[in-house]
Coordinates of C-alpha atoms in Angstrom, one line a residue:
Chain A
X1 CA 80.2 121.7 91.6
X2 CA 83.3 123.4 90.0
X3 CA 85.4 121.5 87.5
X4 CA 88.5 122.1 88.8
X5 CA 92.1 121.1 86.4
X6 CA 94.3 119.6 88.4
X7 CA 97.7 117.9 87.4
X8 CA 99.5 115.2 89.6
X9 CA 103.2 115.3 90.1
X10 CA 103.6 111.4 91.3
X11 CA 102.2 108.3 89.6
X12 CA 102.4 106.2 92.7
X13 CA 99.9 103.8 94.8
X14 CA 98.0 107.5 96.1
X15 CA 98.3 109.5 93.1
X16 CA 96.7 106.6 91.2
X17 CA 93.9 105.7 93.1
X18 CA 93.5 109.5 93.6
X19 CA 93.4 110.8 90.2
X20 CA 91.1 107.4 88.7
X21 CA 88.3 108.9 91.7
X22 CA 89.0 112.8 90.6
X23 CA 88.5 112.4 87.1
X24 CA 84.6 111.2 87.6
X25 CA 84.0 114.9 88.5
X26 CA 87.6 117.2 87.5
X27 CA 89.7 117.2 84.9
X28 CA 92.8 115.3 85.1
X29 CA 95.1 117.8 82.9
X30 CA 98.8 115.8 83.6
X31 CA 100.9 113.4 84.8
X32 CA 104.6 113.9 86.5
X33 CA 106.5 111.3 87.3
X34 CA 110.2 110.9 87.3
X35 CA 109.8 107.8 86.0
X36 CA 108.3 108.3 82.4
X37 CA 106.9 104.7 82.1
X38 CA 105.4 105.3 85.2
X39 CA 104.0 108.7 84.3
X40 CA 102.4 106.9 80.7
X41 CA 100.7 104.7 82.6
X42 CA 98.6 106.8 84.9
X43 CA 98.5 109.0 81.8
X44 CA 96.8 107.0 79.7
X45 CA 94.8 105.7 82.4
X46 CA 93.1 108.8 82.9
X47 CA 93.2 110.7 79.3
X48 CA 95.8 113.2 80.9
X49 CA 99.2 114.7 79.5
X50 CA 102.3 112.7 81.0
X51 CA 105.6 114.1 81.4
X52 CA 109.1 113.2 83.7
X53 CA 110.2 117.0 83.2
X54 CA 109.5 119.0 85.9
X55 CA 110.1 121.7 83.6
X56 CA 107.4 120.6 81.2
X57 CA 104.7 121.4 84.3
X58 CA 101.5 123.3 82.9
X59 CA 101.6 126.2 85.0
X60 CA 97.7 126.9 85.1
X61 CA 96.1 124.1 86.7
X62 CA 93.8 125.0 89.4
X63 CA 95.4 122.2 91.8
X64 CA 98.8 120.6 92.1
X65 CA 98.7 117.5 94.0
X66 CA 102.2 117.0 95.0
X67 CA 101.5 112.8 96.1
X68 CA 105.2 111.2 95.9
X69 CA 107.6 109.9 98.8
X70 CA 108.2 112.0 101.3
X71 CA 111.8 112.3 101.1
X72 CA 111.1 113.4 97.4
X73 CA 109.7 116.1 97.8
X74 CA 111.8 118.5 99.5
X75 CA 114.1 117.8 96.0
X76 CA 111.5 118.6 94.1
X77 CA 109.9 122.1 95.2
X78 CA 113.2 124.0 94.5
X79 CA 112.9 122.7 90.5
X80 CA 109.9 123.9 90.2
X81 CA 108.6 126.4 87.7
X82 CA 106.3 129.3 88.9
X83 CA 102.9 127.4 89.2
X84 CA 100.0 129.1 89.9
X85 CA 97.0 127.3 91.6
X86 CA 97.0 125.8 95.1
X87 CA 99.8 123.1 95.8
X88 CA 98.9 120.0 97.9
X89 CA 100.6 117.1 98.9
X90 CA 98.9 114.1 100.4
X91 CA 101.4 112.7 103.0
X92 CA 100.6 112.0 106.9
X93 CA 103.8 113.1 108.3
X94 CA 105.2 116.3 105.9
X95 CA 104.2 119.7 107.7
X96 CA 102.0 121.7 105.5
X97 CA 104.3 124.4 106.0
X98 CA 106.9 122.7 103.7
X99 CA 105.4 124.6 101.0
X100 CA 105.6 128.2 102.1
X101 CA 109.0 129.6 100.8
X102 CA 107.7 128.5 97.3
X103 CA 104.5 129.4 97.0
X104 CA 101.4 131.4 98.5
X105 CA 98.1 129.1 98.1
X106 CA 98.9 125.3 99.6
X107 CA 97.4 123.0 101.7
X108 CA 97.4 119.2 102.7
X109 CA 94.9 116.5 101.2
X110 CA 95.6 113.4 103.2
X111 CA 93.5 110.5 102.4
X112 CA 93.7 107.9 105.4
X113 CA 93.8 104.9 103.6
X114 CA 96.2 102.1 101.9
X115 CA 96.3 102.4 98.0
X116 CA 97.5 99.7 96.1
X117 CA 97.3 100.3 91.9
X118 CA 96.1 96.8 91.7
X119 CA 93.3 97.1 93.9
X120 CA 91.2 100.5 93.0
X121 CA 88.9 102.3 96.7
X122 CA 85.7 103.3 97.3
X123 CA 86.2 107.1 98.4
X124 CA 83.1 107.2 99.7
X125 CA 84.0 106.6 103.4
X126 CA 87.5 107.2 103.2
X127 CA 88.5 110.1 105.9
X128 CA 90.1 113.0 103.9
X129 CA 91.7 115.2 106.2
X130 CA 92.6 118.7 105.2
X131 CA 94.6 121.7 105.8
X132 CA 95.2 124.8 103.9
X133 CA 97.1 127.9 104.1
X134 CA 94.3 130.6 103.7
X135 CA 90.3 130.0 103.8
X136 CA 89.6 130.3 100.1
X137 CA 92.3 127.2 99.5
X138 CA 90.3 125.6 102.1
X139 CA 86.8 126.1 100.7
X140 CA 88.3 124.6 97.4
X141 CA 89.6 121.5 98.9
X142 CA 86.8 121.0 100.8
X143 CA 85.1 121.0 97.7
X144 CA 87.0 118.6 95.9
X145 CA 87.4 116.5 98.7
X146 CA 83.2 116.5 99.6
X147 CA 82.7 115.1 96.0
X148 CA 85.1 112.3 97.1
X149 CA 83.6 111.0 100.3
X150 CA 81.2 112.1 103.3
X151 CA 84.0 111.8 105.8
X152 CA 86.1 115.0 105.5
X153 CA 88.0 116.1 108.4
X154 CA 90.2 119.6 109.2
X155 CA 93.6 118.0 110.7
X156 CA 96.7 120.2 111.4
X157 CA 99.8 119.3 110.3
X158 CA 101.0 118.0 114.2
X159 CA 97.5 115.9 114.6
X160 CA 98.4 114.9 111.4
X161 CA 101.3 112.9 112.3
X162 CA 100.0 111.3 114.9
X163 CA 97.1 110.1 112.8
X164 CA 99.7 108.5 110.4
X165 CA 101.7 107.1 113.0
X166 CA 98.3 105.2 114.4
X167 CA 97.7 104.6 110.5
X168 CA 101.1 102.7 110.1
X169 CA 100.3 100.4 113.3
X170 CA 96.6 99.5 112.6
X171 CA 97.4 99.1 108.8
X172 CA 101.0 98.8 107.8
X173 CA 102.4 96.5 110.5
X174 CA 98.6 94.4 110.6
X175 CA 99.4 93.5 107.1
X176 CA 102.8 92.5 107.8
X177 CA 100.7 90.1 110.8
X178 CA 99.0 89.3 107.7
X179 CA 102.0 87.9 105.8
X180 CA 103.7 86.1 108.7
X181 CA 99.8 84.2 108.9
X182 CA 100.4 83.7 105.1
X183 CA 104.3 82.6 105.6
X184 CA 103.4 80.1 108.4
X185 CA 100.1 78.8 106.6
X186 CA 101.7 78.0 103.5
X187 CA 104.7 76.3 105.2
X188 CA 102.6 74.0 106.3
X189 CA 100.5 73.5 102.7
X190 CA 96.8 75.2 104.5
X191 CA 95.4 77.9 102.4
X192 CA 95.6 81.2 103.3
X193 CA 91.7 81.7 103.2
X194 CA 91.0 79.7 106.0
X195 CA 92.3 82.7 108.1
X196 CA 90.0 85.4 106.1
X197 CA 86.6 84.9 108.5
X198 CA 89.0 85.6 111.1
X199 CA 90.5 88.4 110.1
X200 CA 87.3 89.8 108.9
X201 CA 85.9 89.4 112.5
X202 CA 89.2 91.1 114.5
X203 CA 88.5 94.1 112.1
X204 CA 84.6 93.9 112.6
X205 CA 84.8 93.9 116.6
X206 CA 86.6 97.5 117.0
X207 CA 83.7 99.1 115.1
X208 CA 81.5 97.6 118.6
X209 CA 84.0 96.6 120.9
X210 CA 87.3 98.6 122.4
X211 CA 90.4 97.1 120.9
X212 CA 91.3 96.7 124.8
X213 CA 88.0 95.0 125.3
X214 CA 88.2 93.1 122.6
X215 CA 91.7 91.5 123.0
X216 CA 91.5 88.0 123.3
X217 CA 94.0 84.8 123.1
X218 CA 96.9 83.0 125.2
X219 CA 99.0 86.3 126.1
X220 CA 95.7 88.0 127.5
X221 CA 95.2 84.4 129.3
X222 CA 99.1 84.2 130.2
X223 CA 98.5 80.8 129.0
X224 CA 102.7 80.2 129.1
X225 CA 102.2 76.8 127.9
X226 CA 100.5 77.7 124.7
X227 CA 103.0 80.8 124.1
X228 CA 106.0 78.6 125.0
X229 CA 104.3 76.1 122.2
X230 CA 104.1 78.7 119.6
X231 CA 107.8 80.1 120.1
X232 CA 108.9 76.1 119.8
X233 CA 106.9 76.1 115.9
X234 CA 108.7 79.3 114.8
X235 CA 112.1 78.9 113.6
X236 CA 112.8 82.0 112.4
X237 CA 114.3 84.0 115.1
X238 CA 112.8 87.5 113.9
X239 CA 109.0 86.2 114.3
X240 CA 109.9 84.7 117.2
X241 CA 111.2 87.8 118.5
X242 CA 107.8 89.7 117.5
X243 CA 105.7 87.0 118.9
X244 CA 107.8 87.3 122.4
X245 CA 107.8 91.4 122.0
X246 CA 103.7 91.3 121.2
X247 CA 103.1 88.7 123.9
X248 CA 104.4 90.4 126.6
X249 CA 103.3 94.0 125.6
X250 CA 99.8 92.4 125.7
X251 CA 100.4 90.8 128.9
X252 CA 101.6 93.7 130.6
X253 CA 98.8 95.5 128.8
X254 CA 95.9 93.4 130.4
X255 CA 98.0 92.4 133.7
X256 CA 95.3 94.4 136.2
X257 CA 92.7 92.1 134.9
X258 CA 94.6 88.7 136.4
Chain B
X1 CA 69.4 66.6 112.2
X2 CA 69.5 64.5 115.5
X3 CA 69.6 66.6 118.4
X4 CA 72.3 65.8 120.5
X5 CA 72.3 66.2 124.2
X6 CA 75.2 68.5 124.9
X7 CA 77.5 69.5 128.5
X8 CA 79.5 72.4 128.3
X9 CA 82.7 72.2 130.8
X10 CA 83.6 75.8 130.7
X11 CA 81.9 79.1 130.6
X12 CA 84.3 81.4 129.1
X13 CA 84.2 83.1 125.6
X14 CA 84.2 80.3 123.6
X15 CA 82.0 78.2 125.5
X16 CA 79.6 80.8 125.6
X17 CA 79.3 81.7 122.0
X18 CA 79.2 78.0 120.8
X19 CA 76.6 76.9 123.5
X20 CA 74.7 79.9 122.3
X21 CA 74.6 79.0 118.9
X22 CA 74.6 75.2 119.4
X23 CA 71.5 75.5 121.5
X24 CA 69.4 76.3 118.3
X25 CA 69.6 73.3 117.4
X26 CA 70.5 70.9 120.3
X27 CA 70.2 70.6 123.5
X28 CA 72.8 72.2 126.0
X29 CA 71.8 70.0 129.5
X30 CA 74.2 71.4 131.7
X31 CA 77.7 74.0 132.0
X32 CA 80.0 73.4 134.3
X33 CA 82.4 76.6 135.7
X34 CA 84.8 76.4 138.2
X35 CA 83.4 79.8 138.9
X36 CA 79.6 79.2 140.0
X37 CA 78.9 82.8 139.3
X38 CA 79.8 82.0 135.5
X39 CA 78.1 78.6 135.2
X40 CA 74.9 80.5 136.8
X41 CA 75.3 83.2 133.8
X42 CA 75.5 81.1 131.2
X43 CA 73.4 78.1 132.8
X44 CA 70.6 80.4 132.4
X45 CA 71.7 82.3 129.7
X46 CA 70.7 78.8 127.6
X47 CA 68.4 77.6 130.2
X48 CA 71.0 74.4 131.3
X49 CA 71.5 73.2 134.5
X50 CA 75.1 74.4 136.2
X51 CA 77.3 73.1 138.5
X52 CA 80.7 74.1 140.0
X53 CA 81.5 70.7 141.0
X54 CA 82.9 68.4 138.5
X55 CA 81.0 65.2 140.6
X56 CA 77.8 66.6 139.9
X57 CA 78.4 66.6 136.0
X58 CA 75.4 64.8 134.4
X59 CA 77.3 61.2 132.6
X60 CA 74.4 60.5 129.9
X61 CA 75.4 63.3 127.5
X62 CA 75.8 62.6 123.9
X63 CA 78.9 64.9 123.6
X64 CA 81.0 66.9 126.2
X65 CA 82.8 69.8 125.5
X66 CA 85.8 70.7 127.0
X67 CA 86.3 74.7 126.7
X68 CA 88.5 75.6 129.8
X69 CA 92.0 77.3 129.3
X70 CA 94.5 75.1 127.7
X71 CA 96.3 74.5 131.4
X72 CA 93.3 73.3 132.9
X73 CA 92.4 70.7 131.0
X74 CA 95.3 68.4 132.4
X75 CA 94.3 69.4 136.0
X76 CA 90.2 68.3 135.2
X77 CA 90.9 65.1 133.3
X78 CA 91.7 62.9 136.1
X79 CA 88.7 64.4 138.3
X80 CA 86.2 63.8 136.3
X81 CA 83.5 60.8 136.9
X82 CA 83.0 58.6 133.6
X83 CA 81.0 59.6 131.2
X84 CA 79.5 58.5 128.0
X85 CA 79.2 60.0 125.2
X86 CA 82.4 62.2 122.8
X87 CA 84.5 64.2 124.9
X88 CA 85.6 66.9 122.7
X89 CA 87.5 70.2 123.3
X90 CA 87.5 73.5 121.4
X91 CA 91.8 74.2 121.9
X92 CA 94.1 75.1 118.9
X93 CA 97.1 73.8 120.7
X94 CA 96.0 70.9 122.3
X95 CA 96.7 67.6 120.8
X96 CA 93.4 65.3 120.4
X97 CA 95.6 62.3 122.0
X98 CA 95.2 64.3 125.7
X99 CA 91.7 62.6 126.0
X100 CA 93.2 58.8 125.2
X101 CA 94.3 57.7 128.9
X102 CA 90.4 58.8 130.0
X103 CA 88.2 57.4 127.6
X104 CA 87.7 55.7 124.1
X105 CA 85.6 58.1 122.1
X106 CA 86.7 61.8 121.7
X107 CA 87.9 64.3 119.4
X108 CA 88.6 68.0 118.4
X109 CA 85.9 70.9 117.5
X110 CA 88.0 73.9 117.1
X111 CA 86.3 76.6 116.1
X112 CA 88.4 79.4 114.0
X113 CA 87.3 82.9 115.4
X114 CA 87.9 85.2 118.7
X115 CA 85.0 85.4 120.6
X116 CA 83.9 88.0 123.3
X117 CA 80.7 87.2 125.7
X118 CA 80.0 90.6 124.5
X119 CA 79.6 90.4 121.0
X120 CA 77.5 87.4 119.2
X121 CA 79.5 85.7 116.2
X122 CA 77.7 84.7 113.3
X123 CA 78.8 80.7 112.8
X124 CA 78.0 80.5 109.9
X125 CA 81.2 81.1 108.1
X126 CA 83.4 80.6 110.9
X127 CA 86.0 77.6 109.6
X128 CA 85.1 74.5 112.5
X129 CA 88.4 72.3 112.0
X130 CA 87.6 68.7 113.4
X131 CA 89.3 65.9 114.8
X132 CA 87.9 62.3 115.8
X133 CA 89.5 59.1 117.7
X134 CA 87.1 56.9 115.4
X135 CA 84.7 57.3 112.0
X136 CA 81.4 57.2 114.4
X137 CA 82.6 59.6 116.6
X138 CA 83.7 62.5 113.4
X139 CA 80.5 61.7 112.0
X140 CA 78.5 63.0 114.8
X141 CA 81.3 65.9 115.0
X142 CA 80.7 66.7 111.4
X143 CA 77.0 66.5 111.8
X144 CA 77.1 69.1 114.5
X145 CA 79.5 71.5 112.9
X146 CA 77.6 71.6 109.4
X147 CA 74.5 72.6 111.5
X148 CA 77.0 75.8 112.5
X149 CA 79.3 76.5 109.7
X150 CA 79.5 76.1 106.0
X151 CA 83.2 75.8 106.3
X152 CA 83.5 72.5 108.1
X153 CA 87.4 71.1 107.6
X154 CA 89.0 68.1 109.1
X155 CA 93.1 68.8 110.6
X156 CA 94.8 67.0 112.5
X157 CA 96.2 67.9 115.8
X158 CA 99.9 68.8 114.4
X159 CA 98.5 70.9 111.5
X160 CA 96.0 72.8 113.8
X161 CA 99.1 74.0 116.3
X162 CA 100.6 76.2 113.1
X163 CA 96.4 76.9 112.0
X164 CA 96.4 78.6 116.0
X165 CA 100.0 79.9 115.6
X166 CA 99.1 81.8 112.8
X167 CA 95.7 82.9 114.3
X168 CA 97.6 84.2 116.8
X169 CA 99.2 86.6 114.6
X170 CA 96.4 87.6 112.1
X171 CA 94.2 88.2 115.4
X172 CA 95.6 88.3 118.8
X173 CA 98.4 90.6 117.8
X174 CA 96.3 92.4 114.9
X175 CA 94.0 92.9 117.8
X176 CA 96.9 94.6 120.5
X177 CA 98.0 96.9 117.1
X178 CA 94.7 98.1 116.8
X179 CA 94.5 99.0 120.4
X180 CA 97.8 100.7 120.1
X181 CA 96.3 102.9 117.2
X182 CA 93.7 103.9 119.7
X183 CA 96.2 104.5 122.5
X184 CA 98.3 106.7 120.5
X185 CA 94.4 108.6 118.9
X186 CA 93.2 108.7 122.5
X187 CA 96.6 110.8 123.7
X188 CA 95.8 113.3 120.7
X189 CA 91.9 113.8 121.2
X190 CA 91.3 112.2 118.0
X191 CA 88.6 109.4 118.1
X192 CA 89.8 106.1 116.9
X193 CA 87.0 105.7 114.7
X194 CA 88.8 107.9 112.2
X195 CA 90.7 104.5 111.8
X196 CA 88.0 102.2 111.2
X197 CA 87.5 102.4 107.2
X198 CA 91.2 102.2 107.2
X199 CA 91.3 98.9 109.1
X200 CA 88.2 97.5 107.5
X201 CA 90.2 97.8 104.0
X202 CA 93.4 96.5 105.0
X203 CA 91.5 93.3 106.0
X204 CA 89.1 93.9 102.7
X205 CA 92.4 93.6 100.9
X206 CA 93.8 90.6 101.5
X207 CA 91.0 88.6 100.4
X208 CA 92.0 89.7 96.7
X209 CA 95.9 90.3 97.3
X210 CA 98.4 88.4 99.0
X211 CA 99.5 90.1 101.7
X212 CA 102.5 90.3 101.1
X213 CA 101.6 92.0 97.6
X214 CA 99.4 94.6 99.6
X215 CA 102.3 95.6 101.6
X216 CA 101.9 99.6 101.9
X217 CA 103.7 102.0 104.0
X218 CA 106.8 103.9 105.3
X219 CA 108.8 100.6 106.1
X220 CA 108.2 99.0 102.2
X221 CA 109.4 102.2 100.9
X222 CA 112.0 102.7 103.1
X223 CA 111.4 106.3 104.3
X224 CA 113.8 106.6 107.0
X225 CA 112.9 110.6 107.3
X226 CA 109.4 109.3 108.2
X227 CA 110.3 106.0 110.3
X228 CA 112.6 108.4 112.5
X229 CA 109.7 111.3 112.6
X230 CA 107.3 108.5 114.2
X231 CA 110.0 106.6 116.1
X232 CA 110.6 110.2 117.6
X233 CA 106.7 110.7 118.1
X234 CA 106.6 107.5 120.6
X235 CA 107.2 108.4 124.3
X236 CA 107.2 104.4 125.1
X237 CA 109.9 102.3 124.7
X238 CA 108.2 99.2 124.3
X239 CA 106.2 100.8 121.1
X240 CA 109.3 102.3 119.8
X241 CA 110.3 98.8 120.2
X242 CA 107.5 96.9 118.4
X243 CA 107.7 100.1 115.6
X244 CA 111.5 99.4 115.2
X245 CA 110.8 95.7 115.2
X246 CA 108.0 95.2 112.4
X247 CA 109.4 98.3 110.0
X248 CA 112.6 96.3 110.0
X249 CA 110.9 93.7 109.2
X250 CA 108.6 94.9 106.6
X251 CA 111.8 96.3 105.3
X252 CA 114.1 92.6 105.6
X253 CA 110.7 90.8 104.1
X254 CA 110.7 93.3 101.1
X255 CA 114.4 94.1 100.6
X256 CA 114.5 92.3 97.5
X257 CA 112.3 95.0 95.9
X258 CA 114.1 98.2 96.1

């Protein structure tokens, strides 16, 4: 396989976990990030050049992956200086087609998964989906992205927002499930960990059963009793507001089944 | 290990999976269904007798378990002939003290997990919280659990309510967000397996990170361009309601941060 040079602008949650799993097999060459602490970090991390000047971008890289917030980008493409290579960015919901008044080789490497820097991901099954403007860009993604993990996927940029949208309600908001568990626990002095073998097994079902098939609990039951409990324990209006809103959705979900 | 001769009074999900895995080492005797269809399936599912009626229910059993919805147990209590042995029920939300009007030796054997007749849970790490009117009485409890679980715990009845409140949120409503993921893959043609390493590491996660520390997505960061592009992406109100909801949320619980 081609050792490809590839520099990062962003030194976030993505471009971190990204770059440590690119740099087993490609050569990291530099760093942006407006933040130049930020950018030293990841720098070092990886034995690449670190910079918060966009000016100071090497322009011969083979791959530019562009992996910062989405409303960040747009400001940055204008700045840029004439890069060659292809440019990537690794966001769910930008269009691909953000790139095309700047340059002629881009594309889209979107790796479906949550990145923490504290926590470093196995690649290895992680769906990469790609896009590209021209078949040779494609070819060299798919390279890149084959040495990553065996789960690479071609996504357009409309499929693509979809995916993330389904990505931000079976990750994102679950976690935030997550902390409300952890809030309510811990406001009552029981350990966190006592939830884990349950949360393990919700996750484990959906990989046998439908998440329809697989709902279970008092909303699916309409046990009113046990809901009306539950709203009577929170005393924070906001959960009790998502515990009503999720309640009902389920019931009316599952309603054909009574 | 004594073998303990064991009624089930219900023969739903929970019954099911605990008679299945209690029957290793005990002896189920009989289920009891208000449904004789169900009490037939699992009946002979375990080979135990099964009854619909609660008159015929055998009185000589060591322990009884009580695993009906939450709203029936107040309507079977009074019906039921006397019976030796512990009456124990498998409910989160159900005080022990519902028992004390009926007889003298009973208790709690609430087993943390979501259970499906469909898919068979492994006990063995399942958290089995337990509750006892008298020392005799846990000890058998205890002695039957540890034969399951290696995560045996005693709580009482006010500190299991918030253990099944926050169940409720780390499952239940996990398990209605995953299903939403697959509604919203399912309209696009895109197979809602895609998500599954994503969902088996946002669980995988917060067994080393708070969750609150492994908070990811749109909302944390506040990317209104993106919030707006998926709120505009949902053609149902009530899931442009739950997304509105838990990003504000995420955003309110995280505030702090920007």
């Amino acid at each position: 396989m081609k050792k490809y040079r590839i520099v990062f602008v962003g030194a976030g949650n993505v471009a971190t976990n990204l770059a440590l799993a690119l740099q087993e097999r490609h050569q990291i060459i530099q760093v942006y990030s407006r933040s130049e602490e930020s950018a030293r970090i990841l720098g070092e991390k990886i034995n690449a050049l670190y910079t918060a000047s966009l000016a100071e971008l090497i322009v011969g890289a083979d791959v530019y992956i562009f992996s910062v917030k989405d409303a960040a980008l747009p400001e940055i493409l204008p700045q840029l200086p004439a890069l060659n290579g292809i440019w990537v960015h690794t966001s769910g919901s930008t269009p691909m087609a953000i790139f095309d008044t700047y340059t002629q080789k881009y594309g889209v490497f979107y790796p479906l998964q949550t990145f923490s820097k504290e926590k470093k991901v196995d690649f290895s099954v992680v769906p990469i989906c790609l896009e590209a403007s021209d078949d040779q860009s494609y070819q060299i993604l798919k390279d890149i992205a084959n040495g990553l993990s065996r789960n690479v996927v071609s996504l357009d940029s409309d499929k693509r927002k979809y995916l993330h949208l389904s990505a931000v309600f079976v990750c994102n908001f679950v976690n935030r499930l997550y902390d409300i568990g952890a809030e309510i626990m811990q406001s009552q002095g029981l350990p966190f960990e006592l939830l884990l073998p349950l949360i393990d097994e919700t996750a484990r079902k959906v990989h046998s059963l439908s998440p329809y098939d697989a709902q279970t609990g008092p909303a699916v039951r309409f046990d009113e009793n046990i809901i009306n409990t539950h709203l009577s324990l929170l005393n924070d209006d906001k959960l009790r507001e998502i515990y009503q809103l999720l309640s009902n959705d389920i019931h009316d979900r599952h309603s054909n089944e009574l």
